[in-house]
Structure formats: structure tokens, C-alpha cells
XYZ file of N, CA and C in Angstrom:
546
model
N 3.230 8.347 -21.326
C 3.068 7.066 -20.346
C 1.783 6.961 -20.424
N 1.405 5.546 -20.059
C 0.050 5.074 -19.950
C -0.314 4.660 -18.350
N -1.343 5.222 -17.965
C -1.748 4.558 -16.675
C -2.917 3.815 -16.870
N -2.979 2.683 -15.904
C -4.116 1.817 -15.978
C -4.261 1.305 -14.376
N -5.913 1.400 -14.239
C -5.926 0.957 -12.824
C -6.182 -0.674 -12.915
N -5.842 -1.053 -12.032
C -6.050 -2.973 -11.562
C -7.206 -3.199 -11.303
N -7.862 -4.682 -10.795
C -8.982 -4.833 -10.376
C -9.155 -4.042 -9.012
N -7.926 -3.887 -8.417
C -8.348 -3.009 -6.982
C -7.553 -1.523 -7.678
N -8.500 -0.635 -7.852
C -8.402 0.414 -8.423
C -7.314 1.293 -8.044
N -6.984 1.284 -6.724
C -5.946 1.935 -5.981
C -4.545 1.666 -6.428
N -4.349 0.391 -6.741
C -3.136 -0.286 -7.631
C -2.835 0.249 -8.878
N -2.066 0.830 -9.389
C -1.956 1.307 -10.557
C -0.904 1.047 -11.299
N -0.998 0.393 -12.704
C -0.018 0.020 -13.535
C 0.701 0.976 -14.614
N 1.414 1.358 -14.763
C 2.192 2.445 -15.747
C 3.057 1.785 -16.648
N 2.833 2.247 -17.989
C 3.334 1.591 -19.139
C 3.912 2.843 -19.869
N 5.413 3.018 -19.700
C 6.242 4.257 -20.327
C 6.096 3.964 -21.762
N 6.274 4.901 -22.450
C 6.583 5.115 -23.760
C 7.949 4.800 -24.167
N 8.315 3.669 -25.056
C 9.857 3.153 -25.208
C 10.187 3.742 -26.951
N 11.095 4.421 -26.877
C 11.886 5.112 -28.288
C 12.923 3.978 -28.454
N 12.855 3.160 -29.407
C 13.916 2.151 -29.741
C 14.496 2.147 -31.095
N 15.958 2.140 -31.193
C 16.513 1.904 -32.608
C 17.630 0.985 -32.442
N 18.467 1.356 -33.534
C 19.229 0.097 -33.620
C 20.561 0.393 -32.225
N 20.423 1.621 -31.697
C 21.489 1.988 -30.441
C 21.027 1.246 -29.282
N 19.586 1.029 -29.119
C 18.887 0.714 -27.874
C 17.588 1.262 -27.653
N 17.239 1.969 -26.443
C 16.203 2.465 -26.143
C 16.288 3.754 -25.267
N 14.993 4.482 -25.333
C 15.252 5.749 -24.139
C 13.555 5.564 -23.658
N 13.388 5.846 -22.490
C 12.283 6.061 -21.995
C 11.959 6.803 -20.843
N 11.064 7.377 -20.515
C 10.783 8.354 -19.166
C 10.722 7.487 -18.155
N 11.103 7.106 -17.092
C 10.615 6.317 -16.372
C 9.719 6.536 -15.205
N 9.843 7.913 -14.967
C 8.935 8.723 -14.034
C 8.883 10.419 -14.419
N 7.608 10.676 -14.310
C 7.264 12.289 -14.412
C 6.163 12.541 -13.333
N 6.520 13.386 -12.602
C 5.807 13.662 -11.019
C 4.563 13.958 -11.528
N 4.389 15.139 -12.397
C 3.465 15.943 -12.451
C 2.236 14.846 -13.260
N 2.794 14.325 -14.028
C 1.747 13.190 -14.847
C 1.405 11.951 -13.853
N 2.063 11.681 -13.025
C 1.584 10.718 -12.070
C 0.739 11.383 -11.108
N 1.150 12.491 -10.319
C 0.029 13.182 -9.556
C -1.259 13.559 -10.089
N -1.311 14.016 -11.494
C -2.485 14.341 -11.968
C -3.499 12.873 -12.336
N -2.820 11.957 -12.732
C -3.566 10.692 -12.681
C -4.137 10.145 -11.441
N -3.272 10.128 -10.473
C -3.689 9.823 -9.125
C -4.653 10.522 -8.517
N -4.464 11.822 -8.777
C -5.532 12.787 -8.149
C -4.909 13.496 -6.944
N -3.994 13.284 -6.665
C -3.479 13.693 -5.456
C -1.691 13.989 -5.404
N -1.392 14.790 -4.408
C 0.227 14.767 -4.363
C 0.724 13.709 -3.660
N 1.474 12.891 -4.485
C 2.372 11.979 -4.027
C 3.724 12.185 -4.055
N 4.614 11.966 -3.175
C 6.151 12.228 -3.467
C 6.792 11.277 -2.803
N 8.057 11.057 -3.661
C 8.762 9.815 -3.200
C 10.071 10.288 -2.555
N 10.417 9.845 -1.454
C 11.908 10.213 -0.614
C 12.901 9.297 -0.575
N 12.755 7.931 -1.100
C 13.794 6.973 -0.931
C 13.618 5.898 -1.959
N 14.636 5.755 -2.623
C 14.779 4.618 -3.748
C 15.810 3.517 -3.179
N 15.289 1.979 -3.319
C 15.780 1.200 -2.919
C 15.834 0.157 -4.129
N 16.867 -0.813 -3.935
C 17.127 -1.708 -5.231
C 17.354 -2.755 -4.775
N 17.123 -4.104 -5.290
C 17.467 -5.189 -4.672
C 17.852 -6.274 -6.327
N 18.710 -7.243 -5.980
C 19.140 -8.166 -7.047
C 18.536 -9.698 -6.012
N 18.052 -10.591 -6.905
C 17.809 -11.615 -6.612
C 17.864 -12.898 -7.446
N 18.115 -14.085 -6.772
C 18.136 -15.217 -7.929
C 16.853 -15.749 -8.271
N 16.726 -16.563 -9.224
C 15.516 -17.350 -9.591
C 14.789 -17.843 -8.278
N 13.572 -17.693 -8.278
C 12.894 -18.506 -7.195
C 12.673 -17.555 -5.598
N 13.460 -16.431 -5.695
C 13.547 -15.614 -4.167
C 12.202 -14.969 -4.410
N 11.729 -15.124 -3.149
C 10.184 -14.640 -2.779
C 10.290 -13.775 -1.575
N 9.791 -12.312 -1.796
C 10.296 -11.228 -0.916
C 8.970 -10.390 -0.377
N 8.345 -10.686 0.654
C 7.206 -10.055 1.108
C 6.057 -11.222 1.577
N 4.938 -10.911 1.954
C 4.342 -9.732 1.712
C 4.522 -8.532 2.918
N 5.225 -7.468 2.813
C 5.623 -6.501 3.617
C 4.968 -5.180 3.410
N 4.975 -4.596 4.639
C 4.183 -3.502 4.649
C 4.814 -2.597 5.946
N 4.816 -1.199 6.100
C 5.111 -0.574 6.774
C 3.751 0.222 7.621
N 3.617 0.075 9.049
C 2.658 0.613 9.774
C 2.332 2.108 9.848
N 1.291 3.090 9.693
C 1.433 4.295 10.031
C 2.031 4.534 11.448
N 2.645 5.786 11.493
C 2.740 6.749 10.753
C 3.857 6.745 9.767
N 4.460 5.736 9.510
C 5.691 5.551 8.576
C 5.168 4.457 7.480
N 3.952 4.450 7.041
C 3.379 3.546 6.181
C 3.980 4.016 5.033
N 4.194 3.267 4.005
C 4.937 3.598 2.479
C 4.083 3.344 1.573
N 4.001 4.038 0.423
C 3.268 3.734 -0.757
C 4.849 3.356 -1.745
N 4.560 2.428 -2.796
C 6.098 2.055 -3.515
C 5.346 2.230 -4.887
N 6.320 2.821 -5.775
C 6.223 2.704 -7.170
C 7.676 1.734 -7.405
N 7.169 0.502 -8.069
C 8.123 -0.593 -8.379
C 8.128 -0.757 -9.973
N 9.434 -1.276 -10.150
C 9.777 -1.656 -11.543
C 10.962 -2.802 -11.515
N 11.204 -3.522 -12.715
C 12.439 -4.437 -12.745
C 12.852 -3.929 -13.905
N 14.337 -3.784 -13.589
C 15.444 -3.273 -14.514
C 15.945 -4.296 -15.151
N 16.071 -5.498 -14.701
C 16.400 -6.679 -15.206
C 15.552 -8.116 -14.832
N 15.540 -8.783 -15.888
C 14.955 -10.112 -15.246
C 13.532 -10.201 -15.034
N 12.641 -10.671 -14.608
C 11.288 -10.335 -14.330
C 11.001 -11.283 -12.951
N 9.691 -10.796 -12.528
C 8.787 -11.089 -11.193
C 7.530 -11.083 -11.427
N 6.998 -12.136 -10.600
C 5.668 -11.866 -10.606
C 5.384 -11.307 -9.171
N 4.804 -9.936 -9.402
C 4.300 -8.950 -8.312
C 3.148 -8.973 -7.762
N 2.891 -8.859 -6.324
C 1.599 -8.928 -5.683
C 1.273 -7.850 -4.861
N -0.029 -7.221 -4.823
C -0.226 -6.098 -4.106
C -1.490 -6.718 -2.859
N -1.469 -6.726 -1.978
C -2.527 -7.501 -1.015
C -3.156 -6.069 -0.208
N -4.710 -5.963 -0.150
C -5.298 -4.661 0.404
C -5.398 -5.086 1.760
N -4.925 -4.225 2.796
C -5.049 -4.837 3.973
C -5.605 -3.489 4.773
N -6.378 -2.474 3.814
C -7.136 -1.338 4.730
C -8.498 -2.088 5.249
N -8.978 -2.037 6.622
C -9.812 -2.325 7.042
C -11.243 -2.181 6.593
N -11.272 -0.912 6.091
C -12.639 -0.268 5.374
C -12.922 -0.482 4.122
N -11.860 -1.168 3.379
C -11.768 -1.330 1.920
C -12.824 -2.227 1.499
N -13.677 -2.126 0.648
C -14.346 -3.250 -0.047
C -13.707 -4.406 -0.674
N -12.199 -3.903 -1.131
C -11.411 -5.179 -1.541
C -10.446 -5.598 -0.360
N -10.728 -5.478 0.877
C -9.745 -5.792 2.207
C -9.510 -7.477 1.905
N -8.354 -7.995 1.915
C -7.899 -9.432 2.022
C -7.882 -9.596 0.344
N -8.424 -8.785 -0.455
C -8.019 -9.294 -1.863
C -6.579 -8.861 -2.461
N -6.031 -9.353 -3.327
C -4.823 -9.020 -4.024
C -5.180 -8.798 -5.683
N -4.101 -8.177 -5.903
C -3.706 -8.250 -7.619
C -2.257 -8.598 -7.972
N -2.061 -9.544 -8.993
C -0.900 -9.783 -9.190
C -0.554 -9.419 -10.904
N 0.692 -9.197 -11.312
C 0.838 -8.734 -12.510
C 2.399 -9.301 -12.896
N 3.047 -9.505 -14.061
C 4.389 -9.317 -14.372
C 4.890 -8.203 -14.565
N 5.942 -7.874 -13.762
C 6.864 -6.630 -14.366
C 8.099 -7.444 -14.636
N 8.612 -6.839 -16.019
C 10.082 -7.362 -16.581
C 10.735 -6.400 -17.132
N 11.933 -6.973 -17.683
C 12.758 -6.054 -18.030
C 11.997 -5.896 -19.543
N 11.581 -6.521 -20.145
C 10.864 -6.667 -21.764
C 9.647 -5.696 -21.597
N 8.852 -6.008 -20.636
C 7.580 -4.865 -20.895
C 7.611 -3.762 -20.124
N 8.489 -3.427 -19.367
C 8.813 -2.257 -18.641
C 7.781 -1.576 -17.997
N 6.596 -2.668 -17.589
C 5.491 -2.088 -16.785
C 5.872 -1.712 -15.447
N 5.391 -0.596 -15.022
C 5.466 -0.254 -13.661
C 4.471 -0.316 -12.433
N 4.447 -0.735 -11.182
C 3.174 -0.501 -10.530
C 3.185 0.237 -9.324
N 2.271 1.032 -8.906
C 2.259 2.053 -7.951
C 1.296 1.121 -6.973
N 1.798 0.935 -5.500
C 1.092 0.139 -4.637
C 1.237 0.999 -3.434
N -0.235 1.731 -3.182
C -0.162 2.696 -2.176
C -0.210 2.192 -0.954
N -0.120 2.863 0.123
C -0.040 2.727 1.530
C -1.286 1.865 1.658
N -1.156 1.229 2.718
C -2.463 0.217 3.337
C -2.410 -0.874 2.160
N -1.402 -1.424 1.608
C -1.429 -2.583 0.879
C 0.070 -3.501 1.381
N 0.019 -4.625 1.761
C 1.269 -5.619 1.877
C 1.377 -5.947 0.242
N 2.973 -5.802 -0.037
C 3.906 -6.196 -0.933
C 4.842 -7.290 -1.223
N 4.535 -7.719 -2.252
C 5.941 -9.080 -2.505
C 5.824 -9.258 -3.751
N 7.025 -9.820 -4.151
C 7.274 -10.455 -5.358
C 7.961 -11.747 -5.339
N 7.904 -12.481 -6.495
C 8.869 -13.505 -6.698
C 9.607 -13.633 -7.933
N 10.920 -13.882 -7.920
C 11.489 -13.580 -9.252
C 11.487 -14.825 -10.028
N 11.401 -14.400 -11.395
C 11.095 -15.528 -12.222
C 12.389 -15.916 -13.069
N 13.397 -15.300 -12.770
C 14.768 -15.343 -13.544
C 15.826 -15.124 -12.553
N 16.833 -15.582 -12.792
C 18.328 -15.123 -12.318
C 18.781 -13.849 -12.395
N 19.464 -13.405 -11.362
C 19.866 -11.840 -11.562
C 18.978 -10.951 -11.703
N 17.606 -11.098 -11.157
C 16.569 -10.037 -11.089
C 16.943 -8.897 -10.459
N 16.923 -7.495 -11.256
C 17.058 -6.339 -10.464
C 15.831 -5.785 -10.187
N 15.288 -5.435 -9.214
C 14.109 -4.998 -8.922
C 14.394 -3.365 -8.183
N 13.536 -2.531 -8.627
C 13.754 -0.977 -8.065
C 12.456 -0.541 -7.211
N 12.667 -0.073 -5.987
C 11.331 0.858 -5.518
C 11.499 2.156 -5.359
N 10.419 3.129 -5.556
C 10.704 4.357 -5.231
C 9.499 4.166 -3.892
N 10.196 4.947 -2.666
C 8.950 5.078 -1.533
C 8.601 5.970 -1.298
N 7.536 6.066 -0.847
C 6.981 7.597 -0.152
C 7.486 8.090 1.200
N 7.848 7.167 1.808
C 8.218 7.306 3.003
C 9.675 6.332 3.562
N 10.425 6.791 4.408
C 11.780 6.096 4.679
C 11.304 4.976 5.546
N 12.378 4.016 5.448
C 12.362 2.783 5.922
C 12.627 3.063 7.509
N 11.682 2.186 8.260
C 11.292 2.423 9.784
C 11.531 1.068 10.131
N 12.258 0.347 10.718
C 12.314 -1.252 11.137
C 11.202 -1.399 11.699
N 10.972 -0.646 12.941
C 10.106 -0.867 14.222
C 8.580 -1.023 13.528
N 8.334 -0.542 12.400
C 7.091 -0.063 11.659
C 6.729 -1.186 10.696
N 7.743 -2.523 10.504
C 7.544 -3.006 9.369
C 6.740 -4.259 9.850
N 6.135 -4.902 9.005
C 5.238 -6.150 9.382
C 5.289 -6.802 7.823
N 4.571 -8.142 8.132
C 4.707 -9.205 6.958
C 3.194 -10.080 7.177
N 2.574 -10.032 6.210
C 1.433 -11.304 6.187
C 2.222 -12.379 5.400
N 1.989 -13.531 5.973
C 2.404 -14.948 5.447
C 2.033 -14.930 3.970
N 3.032 -15.118 3.073
C 3.289 -15.106 1.960
C 2.298 -16.414 1.260
N 2.221 -17.404 1.893
C 1.250 -18.651 1.511
C 0.055 -18.714 2.377
N -0.151 -17.813 3.173
C -1.598 -17.994 3.746
C -2.819 -18.462 2.779
N -3.283 -19.546 3.237
C -4.109 -20.163 2.040
C -5.333 -19.439 2.065
N -5.761 -18.632 2.939
C -6.858 -17.634 2.800
C -6.903 -16.855 1.380
N -5.506 -16.602 1.230
C -5.313 -15.646 0.373
C -5.293 -16.256 -1.084
N -5.130 -17.356 -1.440
C -4.911 -18.073 -2.771
C -4.273 -17.201 -3.702
N -3.205 -16.830 -3.346
C -2.170 -16.353 -4.322
C -1.218 -17.398 -4.992
N -1.332 -17.146 -6.437
C -0.560 -18.338 -7.472
C 0.788 -17.804 -7.598
N 1.740 -18.094 -6.811
C 3.122 -17.429 -6.865
C 3.874 -18.075 -7.868
N 3.563 -19.066 -8.718
C 4.086 -19.563 -10.129
C 5.798 -20.088 -9.304
N 5.624 -20.341 -8.199
C 6.926 -20.587 -7.271
C 6.561 -21.889 -6.321
N 6.811 -23.079 -6.310
C 6.098 -24.027 -5.656
C 7.155 -23.962 -4.351
N 8.435 -23.859 -4.251
C 9.453 -24.019 -3.111
C 10.395 -22.573 -3.380
N 9.824 -21.382 -2.946
C 10.529 -20.039 -3.084
C 11.712 -20.339 -1.917
N 12.686 -19.557 -2.388
C 13.899 -19.036 -1.558
C 13.229 -17.722 -0.664
N 13.270 -18.182 1.010
C 12.652 -17.393 1.718
C 13.477 -16.680 2.622
N 13.477 -15.509 3.184
C 14.399 -15.119 4.318
C 13.454 -15.829 5.726
N 14.166 -15.531 6.851
C 13.684 -16.088 7.987
C 12.394 -15.110 8.555
N 12.351 -13.631 7.986
C 11.458 -12.996 8.233
C 9.780 -13.452 7.445
N 10.273 -13.773 5.992
C 9.203 -13.870 5.433
C 8.749 -15.263 5.589
N 9.333 -16.225 6.242
C 8.646 -17.574 6.723
C 7.814 -17.515 7.997
N 7.676 -16.297 8.552
C 7.313 -16.315 9.848
C 6.182 -14.986 9.978
N 5.862 -14.624 8.695
C 4.392 -13.794 8.782
C 2.930 -14.096 9.359
N 2.400 -13.519 9.505
C 1.142 -13.668 10.330
C 0.104 -13.934 9.325
N -0.804 -14.918 9.561
C -2.107 -15.386 8.717
C -2.931 -13.978 8.735
N -3.652 -13.751 7.770
C -4.467 -12.622 7.575
C -5.561 -12.688 8.488
N -6.187 -13.725 8.732
C -7.155 -14.234 9.963
C -6.831 -13.516 11.311
N -5.195 -13.602 11.583
C -4.821 -13.318 12.874
C -4.121 -11.739 12.817
N -4.575 -10.974 11.711
C -3.785 -10.050 11.602
C -4.971 -8.636 12.008
N -4.230 -7.888 12.890
C -5.110 -6.468 13.114
C -4.517 -5.582 12.457
N -5.200 -5.161 11.332
C -4.748 -4.213 10.403
C -4.244 -2.707 11.090
N -3.687 -1.789 11.095
C -3.285 -0.660 11.571
C -3.754 0.231 10.403
N -4.456 -0.122 9.175
C -4.955 0.882 8.353
C -6.401 0.758 8.319
N -6.908 2.048 8.277
C -8.205 2.101 8.553
C -9.051 1.596 7.216
């Protein structure tokens, strides 16, 4: 497994080694010790989630506030997404900046988005299956959302009219956001 830091160093891309032949393929999708060695600390995952979405569905930019903050290890099982991680840590030199990347069934890339980031994705294909490993349990009253199309963020979503939930239509602008992350 190969690890690579993005332009925001705490967001990490993971590329598994894929062994393929005429039967299909095999890959190691996660290895706790290799992951912790690269991160430089102990990170444990306690909950796995999965979503299936039509093309053009946008989910995000979501986070959970401390003490229920979540880090996420995300990947696409089927289809593809444009994935976005937005830094919402007040003291971070990259506060308000984001990184984006394509996660797909084909490239098998995974991304680790640590606590202190809002996360979202838009599906690029029908029937996209997206999987999350989370470092904390879902806690509804701790959840928040930054407005996906906040002009100050300048996120290029590759979808001009995404399909949104009511919650995602009512996220807050970053300028009006009081981050709970130091």
C-alpha cells in the first residue's frame, strides 16, 4: 500500500497494491499498523457506513463537532466520485482551503480525512457505492454542514445542478461559521 499526502498534508491518499489476473483481483483495503505508522499516531475506526447514489448526487460538506468529531477513511466500491475535504480548523494555516480528488472503482484510491475537516462528494456515475470508515460513532446533534456552493470556497464540483438533500441545501457559509475545531 502506498501513502501520499495531499496539498493539505493531513489529508492522505492511499493506493492499495492490486493483484489481478483472469479471475479478477485481490487487494488489501486496509492495514491498521501500516496506516498508523504512516499517520504517526494511533487512529482507530469504530463504524463503517455505505451509501449508494445516482449520478449527480452531492453529499456534503459534513462534519461532526467535538467531542464527537469523526475522521473518515473513504473509498468507492462501484462507480466514481469527486471527493472534497475542507479544512475547518481555526488555527490551521490552510483554514478554509480544500483539496479534491477522484475516487473510483477503477483507481481504487482511498482518502483519509481527519477530524477538523468538512467532507463531501458528488457522484460521477449512476449506482455509485461509497464506503466510509469512521473514527467515532454518528451523533446527530453534533453534525454540521458548510454550504457546498459557498462562492468563497471556489470548489469545482463538476456538476452544475446536483441532487441535494434539504440539509445540504441549508449549510452555512464559511464566513458565518464559528468553527468548533481549534
